[in-house]
Amino acid sequence: MSRRKKIYEGKAKILYEGPEPGTIVQYFKDDATAFNAQKKDVIEGKGVLNNRLSEYFMTGLNTIGVPTHFIRRLNMREQLVRSCEIIPLEVIVRNFAAGTMAKRLGMEEGTQLPRPIVEYCLKDDKLGDPLVTEEHIAAFGWASQQDMDDILSLALRVNDFMAGVMYGVGIRLVDFKIEIGRVYDGDFQRLVVADEISPDSCRLWDIETGRKLDKDVFRRDLGSLTDAYTEVARRLGLMPKAATAMTKPTLIN
Ligand code: 5GP
């Protein structure tokens, strides 16, 4: 492991060169950050849970024909993914008002939206990932019109899939963020869902109680983040039957 070439270290993950050309190993750290890294902590087991949960969602997406960068999970903390050129946008889909949208528009958190709303933020930590419009994206050449059509279609398909999976286990998908990458197959480029899909990048509320089962638990000091993520994994059948929210996360392969 130590001899592998590190390509990039982000807030929650490290990317290493993969074993074959065109592949990357994505390592999930236990680090949690919020508010553009002004709040930081190490949450034991978070990386293991996110690796497994992201594998679960990405595999499901691949299975229903939504292309992702995911190839396979390698171990508790690492997964093999296709190397891709990340489009410098955070693509956010919202079903209910929460977070920055609720604040920006003065809406009560939890208000149902008339339809899924897709927002784009520029991936730039120094600027705090500002909201941008399609006009900015086109004018500055961050993505083409064809890319934007494909991104919108991918985002809505991910939303339908994730909302359905979550509904099946009694969880409301309030909103989420994805990142999109370009992969090249010979002369052709296509877009794939990249990065990760996990409770770090979604808002997940228990349908019955409204309990938050996502990173807002950390952002807003609402209790144990590991307990919340373990609960999501447990409901999805990814935890051994005996495991409770109080035990250290051990995942079923
Ligand atoms: P908001 O704009 O309300 O802060 O976030 C909307 C959704 O996108 C939430 O589910 C949030 O977790 C996710 N999101 C927004 N920005 C980021 C980010 O920089 N990192 C991660 N992991 N998720 C983000």
GROMACS .gro file of C-alpha atoms and ligand atoms in nm, residues 90 92 94 98-101 129 175-177 200-203 215 219, ligand 1:
model
   41
   90GLU     CA    1  -2.148   1.950  -0.786
   92ILE     CA    2  -2.748   1.862  -0.646
   94ARG     CA    3  -3.363   1.819  -0.422
   98ALA     CA    4  -3.347   2.169   0.321
   99GLY     CA    5  -2.999   2.305   0.383
  100THR     CA    6  -2.880   2.593   0.169
  101MET     CA    7  -3.194   2.599  -0.047
  129ASP     CA    8  -1.864   2.577  -0.395
  175ASP     CA    9  -3.161   1.574  -0.148
  176PHE     CA   10  -2.820   1.459  -0.261
  177LYS     CA   11  -2.508   1.564  -0.445
  200ASP     CA   12  -2.205   1.204   0.345
  201SER     CA   13  -2.356   1.339   0.025
  202CYS     CA   14  -2.730   1.282   0.078
  203ARG     CA   15  -2.996   1.403   0.318
  215LYS     CA   16  -2.406   1.406   0.756
  219ARG     CA   17  -2.290   1.927   1.084
  2545GP     P1   18  -2.679   2.197   0.066
  2545GP     O1   19  -2.660   2.279  -0.060
  2545GP     O2   20  -2.817   2.206   0.119
  2545GP     O3   21  -2.572   2.222   0.167
  2545GP     O4   22  -2.656   2.045   0.021
  2545GP     C1   23  -2.746   1.978  -0.063
  2545GP     C2   24  -2.708   1.830  -0.067
  2545GP     O5   25  -2.583   1.813  -0.132
  2545GP     C3   26  -2.691   1.767   0.072
  2545GP     O6   27  -2.736   1.633   0.067
  2545GP     C4   28  -2.542   1.771   0.097
  2545GP     O7   29  -2.500   1.664   0.178
  2545GP     C5   30  -2.486   1.757  -0.045
  2545GP     N1   31  -2.364   1.837  -0.062
  2545GP     C6   32  -2.355   1.966  -0.099
  2545GP     N2   33  -2.225   2.004  -0.103
  2545GP     C7   34  -2.152   1.897  -0.068
  2545GP     C8   35  -2.012   1.873  -0.053
  2545GP     O8   36  -1.927   1.961  -0.077
  2545GP     N3   37  -1.975   1.750  -0.010
  2545GP     C9   38  -2.066   1.651   0.014
  2545GP     N4   39  -2.022   1.531   0.058
  2545GP     N5   40  -2.199   1.669   0.000
  2545GP    C10   41  -2.242   1.791  -0.041
   0.00000   0.00000   0.00000
